[in-house]
Structures are given as structure tokens and as C-alpha cells.
Coordinates of C-alpha atoms in Angstrom, one line a residue:
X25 CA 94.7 110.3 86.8
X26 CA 92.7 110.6 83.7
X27 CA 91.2 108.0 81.4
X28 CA 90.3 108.4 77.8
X29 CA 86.3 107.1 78.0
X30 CA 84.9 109.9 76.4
X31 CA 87.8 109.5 73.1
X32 CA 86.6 105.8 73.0
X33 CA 83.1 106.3 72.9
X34 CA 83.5 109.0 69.8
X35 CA 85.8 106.9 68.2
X36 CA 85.5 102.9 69.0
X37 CA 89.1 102.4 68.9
X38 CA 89.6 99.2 70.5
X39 CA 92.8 96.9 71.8
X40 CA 95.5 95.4 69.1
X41 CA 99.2 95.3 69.6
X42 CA 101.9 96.6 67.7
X43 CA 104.4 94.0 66.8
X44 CA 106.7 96.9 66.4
X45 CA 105.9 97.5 69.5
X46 CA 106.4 94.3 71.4
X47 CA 109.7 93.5 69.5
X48 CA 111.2 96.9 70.3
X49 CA 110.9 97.3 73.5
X50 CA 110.4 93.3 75.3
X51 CA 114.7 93.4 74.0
X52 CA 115.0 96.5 75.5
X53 CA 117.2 94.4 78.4
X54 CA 119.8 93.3 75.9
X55 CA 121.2 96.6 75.5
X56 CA 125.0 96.4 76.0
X57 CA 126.2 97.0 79.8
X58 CA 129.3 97.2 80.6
X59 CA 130.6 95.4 82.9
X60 CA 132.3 98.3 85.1
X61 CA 128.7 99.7 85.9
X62 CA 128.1 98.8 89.2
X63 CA 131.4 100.7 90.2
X64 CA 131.5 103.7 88.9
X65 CA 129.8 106.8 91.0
X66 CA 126.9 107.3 88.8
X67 CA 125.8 103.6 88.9
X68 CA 125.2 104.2 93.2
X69 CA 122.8 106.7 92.7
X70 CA 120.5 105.1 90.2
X71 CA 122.4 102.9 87.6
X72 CA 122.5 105.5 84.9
X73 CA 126.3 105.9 83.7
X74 CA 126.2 102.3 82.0
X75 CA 123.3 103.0 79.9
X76 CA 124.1 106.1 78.9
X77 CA 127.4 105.3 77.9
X78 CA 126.5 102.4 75.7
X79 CA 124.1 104.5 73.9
X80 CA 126.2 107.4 73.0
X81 CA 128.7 104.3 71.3
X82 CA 125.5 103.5 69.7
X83 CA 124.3 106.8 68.3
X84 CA 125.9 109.8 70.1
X85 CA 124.4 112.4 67.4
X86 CA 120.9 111.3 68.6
X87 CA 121.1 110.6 72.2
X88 CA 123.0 113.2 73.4
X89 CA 120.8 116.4 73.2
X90 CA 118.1 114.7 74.8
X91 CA 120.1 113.1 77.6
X92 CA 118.4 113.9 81.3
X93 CA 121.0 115.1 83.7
X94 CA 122.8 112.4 86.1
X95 CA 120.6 110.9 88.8
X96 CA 120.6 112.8 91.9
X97 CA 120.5 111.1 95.4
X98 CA 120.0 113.1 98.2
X99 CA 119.1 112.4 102.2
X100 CA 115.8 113.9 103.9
X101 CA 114.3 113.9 107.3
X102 CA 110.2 114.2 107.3
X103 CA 109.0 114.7 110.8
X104 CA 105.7 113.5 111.4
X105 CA 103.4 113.6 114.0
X106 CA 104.8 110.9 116.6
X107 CA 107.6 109.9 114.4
X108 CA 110.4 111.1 112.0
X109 CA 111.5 109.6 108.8
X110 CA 115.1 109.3 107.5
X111 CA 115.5 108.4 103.9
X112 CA 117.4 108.2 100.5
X113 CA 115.7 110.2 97.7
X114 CA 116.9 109.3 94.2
X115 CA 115.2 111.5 91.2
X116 CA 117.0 110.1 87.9
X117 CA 115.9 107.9 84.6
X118 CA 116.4 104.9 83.2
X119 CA 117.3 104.4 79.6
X120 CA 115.6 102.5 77.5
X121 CA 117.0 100.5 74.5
X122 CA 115.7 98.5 70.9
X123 CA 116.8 95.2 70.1
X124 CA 119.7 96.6 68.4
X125 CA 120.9 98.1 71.3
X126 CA 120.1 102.2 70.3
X127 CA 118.8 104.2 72.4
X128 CA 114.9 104.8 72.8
X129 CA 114.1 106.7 75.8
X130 CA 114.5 107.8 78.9
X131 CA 111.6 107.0 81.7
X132 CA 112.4 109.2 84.7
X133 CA 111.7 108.0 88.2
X134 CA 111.7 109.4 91.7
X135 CA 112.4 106.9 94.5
X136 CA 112.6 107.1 98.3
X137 CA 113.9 104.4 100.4
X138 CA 113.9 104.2 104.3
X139 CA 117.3 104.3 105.8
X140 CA 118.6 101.7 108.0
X141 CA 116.3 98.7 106.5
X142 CA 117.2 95.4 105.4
X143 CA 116.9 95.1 101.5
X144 CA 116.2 91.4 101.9
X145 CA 112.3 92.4 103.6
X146 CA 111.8 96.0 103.4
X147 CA 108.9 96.2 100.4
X148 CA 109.2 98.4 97.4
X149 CA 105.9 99.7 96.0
X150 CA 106.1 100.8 92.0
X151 CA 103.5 103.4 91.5
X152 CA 102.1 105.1 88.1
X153 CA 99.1 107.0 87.1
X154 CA 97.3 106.8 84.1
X155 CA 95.6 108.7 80.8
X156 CA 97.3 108.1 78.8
X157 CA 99.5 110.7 79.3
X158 CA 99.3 110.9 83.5
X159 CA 102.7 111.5 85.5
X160 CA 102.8 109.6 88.8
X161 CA 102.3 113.1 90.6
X162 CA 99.0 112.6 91.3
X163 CA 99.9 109.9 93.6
X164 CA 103.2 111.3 94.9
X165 CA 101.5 114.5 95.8
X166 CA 98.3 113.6 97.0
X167 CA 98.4 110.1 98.4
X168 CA 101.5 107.8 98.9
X169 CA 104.9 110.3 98.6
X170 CA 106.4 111.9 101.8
X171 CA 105.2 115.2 100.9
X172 CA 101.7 116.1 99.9
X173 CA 99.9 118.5 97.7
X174 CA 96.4 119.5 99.3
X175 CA 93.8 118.6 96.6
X176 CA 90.9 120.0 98.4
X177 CA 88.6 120.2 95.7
X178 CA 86.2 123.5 95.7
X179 CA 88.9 125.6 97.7
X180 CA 91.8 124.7 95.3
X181 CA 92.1 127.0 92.2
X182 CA 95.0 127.3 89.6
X183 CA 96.5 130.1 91.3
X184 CA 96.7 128.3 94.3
X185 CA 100.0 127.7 96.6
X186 CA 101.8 125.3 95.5
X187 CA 103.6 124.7 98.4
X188 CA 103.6 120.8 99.9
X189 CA 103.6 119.9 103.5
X190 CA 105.0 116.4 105.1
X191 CA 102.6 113.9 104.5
X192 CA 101.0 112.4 107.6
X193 CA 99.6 109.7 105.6
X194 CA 103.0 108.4 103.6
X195 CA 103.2 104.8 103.2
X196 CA 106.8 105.3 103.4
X197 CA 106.5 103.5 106.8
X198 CA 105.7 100.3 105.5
X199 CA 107.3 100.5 101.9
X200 CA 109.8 101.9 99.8
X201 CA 108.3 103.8 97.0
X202 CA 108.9 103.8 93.5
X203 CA 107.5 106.6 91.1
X204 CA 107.6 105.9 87.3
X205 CA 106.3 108.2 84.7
X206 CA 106.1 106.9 81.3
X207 CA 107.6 108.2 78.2
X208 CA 106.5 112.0 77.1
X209 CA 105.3 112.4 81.1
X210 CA 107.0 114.2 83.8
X211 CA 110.5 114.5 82.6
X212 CA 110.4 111.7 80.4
X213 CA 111.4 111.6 76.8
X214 CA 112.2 110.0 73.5
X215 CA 115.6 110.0 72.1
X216 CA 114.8 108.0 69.2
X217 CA 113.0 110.0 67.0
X218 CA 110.1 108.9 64.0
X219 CA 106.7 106.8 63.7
X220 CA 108.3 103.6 65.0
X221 CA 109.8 104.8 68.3
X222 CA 106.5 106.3 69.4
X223 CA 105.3 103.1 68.0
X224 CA 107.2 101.0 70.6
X225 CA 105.8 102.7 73.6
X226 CA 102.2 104.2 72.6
X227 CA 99.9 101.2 72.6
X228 CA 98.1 99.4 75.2
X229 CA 100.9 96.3 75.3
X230 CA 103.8 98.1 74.5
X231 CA 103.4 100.7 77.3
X232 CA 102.7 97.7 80.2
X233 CA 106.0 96.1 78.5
X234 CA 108.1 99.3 78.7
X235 CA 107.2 99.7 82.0
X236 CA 107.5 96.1 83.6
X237 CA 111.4 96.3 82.0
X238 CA 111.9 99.8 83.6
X239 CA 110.5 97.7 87.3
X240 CA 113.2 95.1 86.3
X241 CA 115.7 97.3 85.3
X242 CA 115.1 99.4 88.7
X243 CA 115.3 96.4 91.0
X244 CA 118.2 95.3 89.3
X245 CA 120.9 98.5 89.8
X246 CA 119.5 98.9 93.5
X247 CA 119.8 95.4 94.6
X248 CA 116.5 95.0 95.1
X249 CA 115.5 91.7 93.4
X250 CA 114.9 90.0 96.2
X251 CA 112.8 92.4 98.1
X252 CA 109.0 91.9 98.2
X253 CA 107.6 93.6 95.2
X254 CA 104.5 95.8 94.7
X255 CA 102.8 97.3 92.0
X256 CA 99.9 100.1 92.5
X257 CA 98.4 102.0 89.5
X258 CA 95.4 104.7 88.9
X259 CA 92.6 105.2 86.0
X260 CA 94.4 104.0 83.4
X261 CA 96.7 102.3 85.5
X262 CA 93.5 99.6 86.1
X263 CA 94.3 98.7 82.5
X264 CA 98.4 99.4 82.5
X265 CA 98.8 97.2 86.3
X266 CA 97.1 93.7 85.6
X267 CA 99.7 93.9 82.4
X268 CA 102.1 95.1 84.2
X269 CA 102.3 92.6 86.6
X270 CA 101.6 89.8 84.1
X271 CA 104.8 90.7 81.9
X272 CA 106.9 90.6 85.0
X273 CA 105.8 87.4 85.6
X274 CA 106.1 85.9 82.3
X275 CA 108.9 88.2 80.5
X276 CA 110.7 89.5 83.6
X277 CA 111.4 86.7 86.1
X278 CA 109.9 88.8 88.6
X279 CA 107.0 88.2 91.4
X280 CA 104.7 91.1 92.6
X281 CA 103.2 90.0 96.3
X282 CA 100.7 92.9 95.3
X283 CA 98.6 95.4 93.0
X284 CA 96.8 98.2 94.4
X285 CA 94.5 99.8 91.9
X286 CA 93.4 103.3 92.9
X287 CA 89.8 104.4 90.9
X288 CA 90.7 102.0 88.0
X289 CA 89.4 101.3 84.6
X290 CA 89.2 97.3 83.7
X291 CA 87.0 96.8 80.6
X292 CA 86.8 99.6 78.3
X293 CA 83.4 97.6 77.0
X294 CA 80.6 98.7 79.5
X295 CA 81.7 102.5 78.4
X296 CA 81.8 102.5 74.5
X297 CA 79.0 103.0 71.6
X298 CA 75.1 101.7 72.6
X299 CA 75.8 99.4 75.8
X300 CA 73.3 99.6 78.6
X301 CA 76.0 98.9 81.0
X302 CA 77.0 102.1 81.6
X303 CA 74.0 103.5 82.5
X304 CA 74.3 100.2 85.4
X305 CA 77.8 101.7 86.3
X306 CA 77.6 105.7 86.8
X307 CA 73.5 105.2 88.3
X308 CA 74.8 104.7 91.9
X309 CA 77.4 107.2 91.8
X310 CA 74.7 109.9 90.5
X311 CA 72.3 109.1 93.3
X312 CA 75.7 109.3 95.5
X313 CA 76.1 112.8 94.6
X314 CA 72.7 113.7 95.1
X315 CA 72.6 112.3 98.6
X316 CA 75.7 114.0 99.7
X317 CA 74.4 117.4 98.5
X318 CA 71.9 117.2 101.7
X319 CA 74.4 115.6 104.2
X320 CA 77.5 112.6 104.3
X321 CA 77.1 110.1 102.3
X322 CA 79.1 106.0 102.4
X323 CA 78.9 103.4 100.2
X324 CA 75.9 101.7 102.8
X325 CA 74.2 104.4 102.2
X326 CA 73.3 103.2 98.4
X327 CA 72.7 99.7 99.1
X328 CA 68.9 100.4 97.5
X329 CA 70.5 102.1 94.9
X330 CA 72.8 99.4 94.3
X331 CA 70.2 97.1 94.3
X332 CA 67.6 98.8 92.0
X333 CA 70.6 99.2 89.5
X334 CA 71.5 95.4 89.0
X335 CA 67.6 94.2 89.4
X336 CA 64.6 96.4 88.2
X337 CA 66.7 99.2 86.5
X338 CA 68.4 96.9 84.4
X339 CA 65.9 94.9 83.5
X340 CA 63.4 98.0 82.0
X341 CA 66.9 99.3 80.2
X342 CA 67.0 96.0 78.5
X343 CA 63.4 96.2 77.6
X344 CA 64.2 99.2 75.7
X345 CA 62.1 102.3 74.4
X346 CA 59.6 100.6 72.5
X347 CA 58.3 99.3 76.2
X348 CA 56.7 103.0 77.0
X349 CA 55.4 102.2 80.7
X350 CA 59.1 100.8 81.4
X351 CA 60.8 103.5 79.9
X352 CA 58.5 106.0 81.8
X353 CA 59.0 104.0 85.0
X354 CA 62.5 104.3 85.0
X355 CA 63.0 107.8 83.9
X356 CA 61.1 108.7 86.6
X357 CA 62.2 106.8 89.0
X358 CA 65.9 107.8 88.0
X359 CA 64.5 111.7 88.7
X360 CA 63.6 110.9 91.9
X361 CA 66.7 109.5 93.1
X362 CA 68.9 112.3 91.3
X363 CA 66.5 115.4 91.8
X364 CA 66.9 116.0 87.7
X365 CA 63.9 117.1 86.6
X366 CA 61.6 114.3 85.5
X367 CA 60.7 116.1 82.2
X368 CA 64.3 115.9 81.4
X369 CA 64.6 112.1 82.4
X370 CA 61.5 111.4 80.4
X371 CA 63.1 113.1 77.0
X372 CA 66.5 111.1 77.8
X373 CA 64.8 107.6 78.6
X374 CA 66.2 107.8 82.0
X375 CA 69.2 107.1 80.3
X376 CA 72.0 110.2 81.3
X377 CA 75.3 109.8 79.9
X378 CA 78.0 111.4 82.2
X379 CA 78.0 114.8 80.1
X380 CA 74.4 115.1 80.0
X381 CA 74.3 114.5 84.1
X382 CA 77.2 116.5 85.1
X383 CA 75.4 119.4 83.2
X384 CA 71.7 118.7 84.1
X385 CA 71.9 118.1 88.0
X386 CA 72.6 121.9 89.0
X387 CA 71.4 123.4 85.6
X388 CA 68.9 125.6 87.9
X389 CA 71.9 127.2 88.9
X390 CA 73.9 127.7 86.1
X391 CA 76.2 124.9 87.2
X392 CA 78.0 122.0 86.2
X393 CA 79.4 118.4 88.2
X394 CA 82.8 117.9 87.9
X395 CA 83.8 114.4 86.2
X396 CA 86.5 113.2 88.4
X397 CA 84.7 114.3 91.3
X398 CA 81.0 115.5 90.9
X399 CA 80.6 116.7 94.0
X400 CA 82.3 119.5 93.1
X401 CA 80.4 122.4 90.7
X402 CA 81.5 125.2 88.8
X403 CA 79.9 127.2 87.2
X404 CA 79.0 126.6 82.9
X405 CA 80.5 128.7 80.8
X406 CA 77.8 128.5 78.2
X407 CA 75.0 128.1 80.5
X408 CA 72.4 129.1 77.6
X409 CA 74.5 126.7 74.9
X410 CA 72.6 124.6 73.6
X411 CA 76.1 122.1 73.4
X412 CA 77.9 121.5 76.2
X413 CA 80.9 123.4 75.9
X414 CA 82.3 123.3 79.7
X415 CA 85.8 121.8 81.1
X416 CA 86.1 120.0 84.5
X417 CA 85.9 122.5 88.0
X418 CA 87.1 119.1 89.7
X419 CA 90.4 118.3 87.6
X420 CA 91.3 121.5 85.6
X421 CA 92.3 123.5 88.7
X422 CA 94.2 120.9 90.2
X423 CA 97.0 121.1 87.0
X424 CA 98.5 124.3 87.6
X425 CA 99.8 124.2 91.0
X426 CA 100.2 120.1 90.7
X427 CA 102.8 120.7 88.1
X428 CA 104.8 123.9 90.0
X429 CA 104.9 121.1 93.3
X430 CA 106.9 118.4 91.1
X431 CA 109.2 120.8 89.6
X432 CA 109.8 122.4 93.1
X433 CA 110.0 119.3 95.0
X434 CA 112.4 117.7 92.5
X435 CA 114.9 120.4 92.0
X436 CA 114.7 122.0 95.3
X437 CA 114.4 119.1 97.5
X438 CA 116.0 116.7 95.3
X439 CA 118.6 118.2 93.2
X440 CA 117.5 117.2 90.3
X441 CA 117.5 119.8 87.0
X442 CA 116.4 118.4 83.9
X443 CA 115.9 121.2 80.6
X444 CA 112.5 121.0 78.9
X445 CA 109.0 121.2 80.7
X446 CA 107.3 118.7 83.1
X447 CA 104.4 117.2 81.4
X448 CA 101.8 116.4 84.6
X449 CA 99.1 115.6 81.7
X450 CA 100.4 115.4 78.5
X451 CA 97.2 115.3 75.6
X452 CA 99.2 114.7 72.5
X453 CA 100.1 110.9 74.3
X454 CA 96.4 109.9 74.4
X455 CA 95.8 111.7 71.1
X456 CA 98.2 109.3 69.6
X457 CA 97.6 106.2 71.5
X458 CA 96.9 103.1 69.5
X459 CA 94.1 101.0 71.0
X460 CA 94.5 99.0 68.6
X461 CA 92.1 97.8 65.2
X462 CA 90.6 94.9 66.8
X463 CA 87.0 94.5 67.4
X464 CA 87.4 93.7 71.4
X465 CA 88.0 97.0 72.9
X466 CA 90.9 97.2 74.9
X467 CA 90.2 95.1 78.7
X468 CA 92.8 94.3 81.7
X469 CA 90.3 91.4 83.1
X470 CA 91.9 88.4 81.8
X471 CA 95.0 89.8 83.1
X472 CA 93.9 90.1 86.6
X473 CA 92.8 86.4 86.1
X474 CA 95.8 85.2 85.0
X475 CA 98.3 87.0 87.6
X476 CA 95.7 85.9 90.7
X477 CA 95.8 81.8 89.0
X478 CA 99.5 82.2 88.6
X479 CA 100.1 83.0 91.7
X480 CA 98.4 82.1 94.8
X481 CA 99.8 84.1 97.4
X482 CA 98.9 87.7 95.2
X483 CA 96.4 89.8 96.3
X484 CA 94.5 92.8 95.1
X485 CA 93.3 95.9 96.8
X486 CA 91.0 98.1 95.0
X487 CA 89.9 101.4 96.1
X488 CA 87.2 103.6 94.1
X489 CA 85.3 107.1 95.3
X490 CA 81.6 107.2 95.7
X491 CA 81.3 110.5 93.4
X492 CA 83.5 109.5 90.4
X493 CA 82.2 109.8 87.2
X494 CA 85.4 108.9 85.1
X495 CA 85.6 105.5 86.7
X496 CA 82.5 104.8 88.6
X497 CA 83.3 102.5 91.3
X498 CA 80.1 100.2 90.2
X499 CA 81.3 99.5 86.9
X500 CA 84.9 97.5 88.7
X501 CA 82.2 96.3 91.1
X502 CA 80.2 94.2 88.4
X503 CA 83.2 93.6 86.4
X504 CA 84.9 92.2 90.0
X505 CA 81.8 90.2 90.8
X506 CA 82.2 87.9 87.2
X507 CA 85.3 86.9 88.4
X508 CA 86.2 83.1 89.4
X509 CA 86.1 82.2 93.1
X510 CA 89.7 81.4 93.6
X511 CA 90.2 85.2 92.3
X512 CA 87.6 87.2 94.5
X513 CA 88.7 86.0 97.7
X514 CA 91.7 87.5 97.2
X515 CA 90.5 90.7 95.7
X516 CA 89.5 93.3 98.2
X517 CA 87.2 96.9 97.1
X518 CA 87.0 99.6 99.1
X519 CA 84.8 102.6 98.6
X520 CA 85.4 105.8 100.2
X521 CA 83.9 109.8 100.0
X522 CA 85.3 111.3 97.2
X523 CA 85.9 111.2 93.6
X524 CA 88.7 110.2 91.3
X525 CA 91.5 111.4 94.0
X526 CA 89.2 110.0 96.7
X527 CA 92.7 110.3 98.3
X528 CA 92.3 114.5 98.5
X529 CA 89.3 113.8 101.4
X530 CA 91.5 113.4 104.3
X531 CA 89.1 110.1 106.0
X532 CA 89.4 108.3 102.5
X533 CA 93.4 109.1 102.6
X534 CA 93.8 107.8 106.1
X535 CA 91.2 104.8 105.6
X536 CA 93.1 103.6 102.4
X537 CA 96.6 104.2 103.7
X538 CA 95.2 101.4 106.3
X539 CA 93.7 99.2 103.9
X540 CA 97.5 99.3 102.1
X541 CA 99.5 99.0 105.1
X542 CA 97.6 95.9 105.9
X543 CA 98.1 94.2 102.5
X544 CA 101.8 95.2 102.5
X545 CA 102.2 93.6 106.0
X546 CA 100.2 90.9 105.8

């Protein structure tokens, strides 16, 4: 959930690592353990007596008032249609440690695993969201957990129920599941205090390192090292999984069979300051929204669209303003596949930023898109502002009753109590993110190249939906299409109805649970 384009473009920050950050946390793993870990009662449910207890001897004034409670392991049915499910839940944290052994943080997880399978094959799939900022509820609760959260768009408000129902479409049958959620998400928090412990876990490199160790440290206290490993991220997790993966290759002594990237962000490039390729990347998903306003719309559907956006589109954009008759034939042909007024399009070139669409297309009405899904309209706050001053009808609404499911399912259902307030989307982390104060702004493409010519038995689903404005699915597209061949044969896109959480349409959910299931099998 979430990405930070619109932060980027005012500000051009751009990708450099911390080398506070790298050295902090990549020794994270040489913390102290004692040796009596693996026996004692709290080390069964998750691992976390050993850590704990190393960093109270290191700095017991600092650690202890932010210590999480004990992991919490509990046993659930889910009865599904034509099936029922026994499993372990665990909800608990791993601590997180500097080269000198004191504590850092603690990154809270929530893991279920099927009952009654063989650790040596049964798959475990690490999951995250993105933002920065995003806990991994998005995809617990709406896609992948064993309990979902309907995300229904239009009919779900703030003051919704926030009651979740067994989830039909769980990939719990094929794969143990793994939910992290990074420092200052969910439940997770600093225990170090000051610049440099934010430091260590805040930028682009550091937070893909923190997390890959966390995947280690996971695998490791539930003897699961040998089990066939998975890695599946959203938005921000586009940039966070390629890296992710990467450092467990190289750092961790750990293989991933596969990544799953669920409407992901790649190349930060296409979106910032004057380039013309993001007009390229949202045009499709614009028409896409227009189309479905008059009836169902797929991805076939926009083959012209797709067409006239790499070829004759692109080519009068390039040609620029001071070509009038090609600036006048876009605009207008760009009204007439969108509906927008073509005195509008001519005053804006033909060129509509996602802000100026989302507020345009039903401006008749006194309505605005949504970002994440622009299918979805509300209505403008400030319909007669001459700014746009308006929020998102197709993420705002979901936050509310998104963040009263995880607290209810994990200390209801799970047992698990920690003080302090869940973050579901926490600002202040992307406010202080550090991009970096390079001049290449921050990219997870020569990641992805790497992990696929590293290994070549990895593969890569990704999954985008057609009305997505935050991360239109024909940005990855052209960004997938530059890749080498040895890569694309082994990197699969699907495109489904639907809009960030293509996943709340209950076709896309079903379709991509298939598309995941066959990877994971395969």
C-alpha cells in the first residue's frame, strides 16, 4: 500500500545509502545468542527469549520500556468452503541488534503455518507492504491471510464493520505465510533512540537489509532454512523486494524460489520532475477508467490504447509544444479517449498529471477519482477551489476499519497484546525517509536483473490493476519490456479489474490467488 510519487516529484529526492545505515544493521546477526535459546519456552513460539535477554545485558535502561510482549502461538481452524484448515498462528517480534550488539528494534511479525506438513517442502511466503510507512495488513486482510477484510471500494466507509470473515481465497493452502511490518509499522518499534538508529532502518538500502536479516533470522528459530523460500511485496515493496531478495542472496546465504510483486513501483525515474514518460504510463489506465464507467473493462480491451501510447502518442509528446498541430492532435485525441473536455486537454497539452485527471474526469459533477483506484469517486471538497485540495475516496476510507481488524484479529484471535498504537500507515516514516542525495533517483531494476542472472530457477509474478493511478500497470510494463531475454521469460504480468488492491474485486482475488498457487507449485 502506498508509494511516495507525489513527495518525489515536489522534492527530487533521489537513491543514496547510508553507510550508517548499512554497517548498523548488515551486523545485526552478530548480536550475542546464547546458547540455551532453542530450549527454553519462549524460543518455541517465535525465538524471542534469546534476543531479548542479550539486550537487556546490553542496555536494560533502554530496552526494556519499549519491549513488545512475548510471542504468542496459538492453534485455529478456518473452515472453508469444501475444506478446513488447521494451523499454528504465531504473532510476536524479532529483535534487531547494531554491530555492537545493543539493541535496535523490534520488527513484529504474524505467521501462520499449516499443521501436519513437512518443513523440508511445505513453502513459506514473506509478505510486506510498502510506503514507506505501510504495515503488511493490506495483504493479510485483503488478499493472502486466512481471514479477510472486505475492501469493497464505494460501499466501504470509515465507520464501516470491521469485522473479518475466513478467507476463501487464502494461499494458506499452498504456503505458509509470513507477515513482516517494518520498524515504526504495525506494532513495530525502535528501542534505540536518536538520528542514527532511525538512520539504520529509514533509507532505501537499509530498510531492504533490515528486512532480508529479519527473513534470516525467522527461518532460522523455526527451522525453516531448508524450506522453499518466497518473497511477495506491494507499492513500495516493487522497490523493497528485488533488494530484498538480492541481500539474501548475497549477505544472507539464503535462496528465494520466488517474488511476487503486487501493483509495484520499479523506477522512481518515469514519475519525477519534466519526463514525458509518465504521461506513457498513467494514459492507458485513464482510458481504462473511462471505459469501465460505460460497462467491464480487461486489459484486451486497451490494446489500441496501449498501442497509441508507445507509438503516435509518444512520438507528438516528444515533439513538444512548440509543434502546435501535434500538440493539438494529441490533446484531442487524449479527450476523446478520456471524455475530459477537449478545451481542458488543449490548455494542458494533453498532458494530465494524476492530480489534474483524478479531479478533471467527473468535474461536471463535483467529483473526484480516487488514486489507488480511480474508479472509485467522491465527491471534492472544494469543488469551486481553484487548488486541488481533496484526499483519496479510494484509500482514506479503507484506514479506519483496516486498523480496528489487525488489532482485533491479533489480540482476540491471537493472543497477542502489545501497549502503544498500531500504525497501519504511518506518515512520519516516509516524511523522514532518506532517498538518498544522489542524482539517479532511487530504482529496483538492476536488482531484479541481478537476482533473475543469479539464479536461474527464480521466477517473478507480477500483478497490477487496470484503474491504478499510484502505480499504473503500464509504467512496470515498459520498464519489464527493457529487460534482457534470459529475465522476461521468467517474469510473468498479470493485469486484473481493479486498482491498487486489485485484490478487493473478488475475480482479480481469485484469478491472482491462481496465478500464485501455480508459481508456488510449479
Amino acid at each position: 500500500m502506498l508509494t511516495i510519487l507525489p513527495r518525489l516529484r515536489r522534492t527530487g529526492l533521489v537513491l543514496a545509502v547510508s553507510a550508517i545505515a548499512l554497517t548498523s544493521v548488515a551486523r545485526a546477526e552478530d548480536a550475542p545468542q546464547p546458547r540455551s535459546e532453542a530450549a527454553s519456552p519462549a524460543a518455541q513460539k517465535g525465538g524471542r527469549a534469546g534476543s531479548a535477554q542479550s539486550a537487556t545485558q546490553a542496555s536494560p535502561s533502554a530496552a526494556e520500556p519499549h519491549r513488545l510482549p512475548p510471542d504468542s502461538t496459538t492453534k485455529q481452524t478456518l473452515d472453508l468452503p469444501g475444506r478446513s484448515l488447521n494451523f499454528t498462528a504465531t504473532a510476536g517480534s524479532i529483535r534487531v541488534f547494531d554491530g555492537k550488539g545493543e539493541p535496535l528494534a523490534d520488527i513484529a511479525y504474524t505467521s501462520y503455518q499449516l499443521d501436519g506438513a513437512d518443513r523440508v517442502t511445505r513453502p513459506v511466503t514473506f509478505l510486506f507492504n510498502g510506503g514507506p510507512g505501510a504495515s503488511s495488513a493490506w495483504l493479510q486482510f485483503g488478499a493472502a491471510g486466512p481471514w479477510r477484510l472486505p475492501l469493497d471500494g464505494e460501499a466501504l466507509s470509515p465507520s464501516a464493520s470491521p469485522e473479518v470473515k475466513p478467507n476463501a481465497e487464502t494461499w494458506l493452502d499452498f504456503t505458509d505465510l509470513v507477515f513482516i511490518d517494518p520498524v515504526s509499522t504495525g506494532y513495530s518499534r525502535f528501542i534505540a533512540s536518536g538520528e542514527d538508529a532511525r538512520k539504520s532502518f529509514y533509507s532505501v538500502d537499509g530498510d531492504a537489509n533490515a528486512i532480508a536479516l529479519v527473513i534470516r533470522r525467522w527461518l532460522e528459530k523455526h527451522d525453516r532454512l531448508t524450506s522453499p523460500k518466497y518473497v511477495a511485496g506491494e507499492s513500495y515493496g516493487g522497490i523493497r523486494g528485488p533488494k530484498v531478495v538480492r541481500q539474501l542472496q548475497i549477505q544472507h546465504g539464503v535462496g528465494v524460489k520466488g517474488l511476487i510483486l503486487v501493483s509495484p513501483l520499479l523506477d522512481f525515474r518515469e514519475f519525477t520532475g519534466t519526463s514525458l514518460l509518465q504521461y506513457v504510463a498513467t494514459l492507458p489506465s485513464y482510458v481504462a477508467v473511462a471505459r469501465e464507467a460505460k460497462g467491464p473493462v480487461k486489459r484486451a480491451d486497451l490494446a489500441d490504447v496501449e498501442a497509441y501510447a508507445r507509438g503516435e502518442f509518444l512520438t507528438d509528446l516528444v515533439k513538444g509544444e512548440a509543434d502546435k498541430e501535434a500538440t493539438n492532435r494529441l490533446a484531442d485525441k487524449v479527450a476523446a479517449l478520456t471524455g475530459i473536455d477537449q478545451a481542458v486537454s488543449r490548455r494542458l497539452a494533453g498532458r494530465f498529471d494524476v492530480g489534474e485527471f483524478r479531479r478533471e474526469f467527473d468535474r461536471k459533477n463535483g467529483k473526484i477519482t480516487g488514486r489507488y483506484d480511480a474508479s472509485v469517486r467522491g465527491f471534492d471538497p472544494y469543488p469551486d477551489s481553484s487548488s486541488s485540495r481533496f484526499g483519496d475516496p479510494s484509500g482514506d476510507a479503507l484506514q479506519a476499519p483496516l486498523t480496528s481488524a489487525a488489532v482485533d484479529v491479533l489480540t482476540r484471535k491471537l493472543n497477542w497484546r502489545p501497549d502503544g498504537s498500531y500504525e497501519v500507515l504511518n506518515g512520519a516514516v516516509e516524511g523522514h525517509w532518506d532517498f538518498g542525495r544522489g542524482i539517479t533517483p532511487p530504482q529496483s531494476v538492476s536488482d531484479l536483473r541481478q537476482i533473475l542472472a543469479t539464479d536461474a530457477k527464480l521466477n517473478v509474478l507480477v500483478g497490477h490493476g487496470l484503474f491504478d493511478l499510484a502505480t499504473p500497470y503500464f509504467g512496470t510494463k515498459r520498464v519489464l519490456d527493457q529487460m534482457p531475454a534470459f529475465a522476461t521469460q521468467r517474469v510473468k504480468l498479470v493485469v486484473y479489474p481493479g486498482g491498487h488492491m486489485f485484490y478487493s474485486q473478488g475475480g482479480s482475488r481469485q484469478a491472482f490467488r491462481s496465478e500464485v498457487e501455480a508459481l508456488i507449485r510449479e
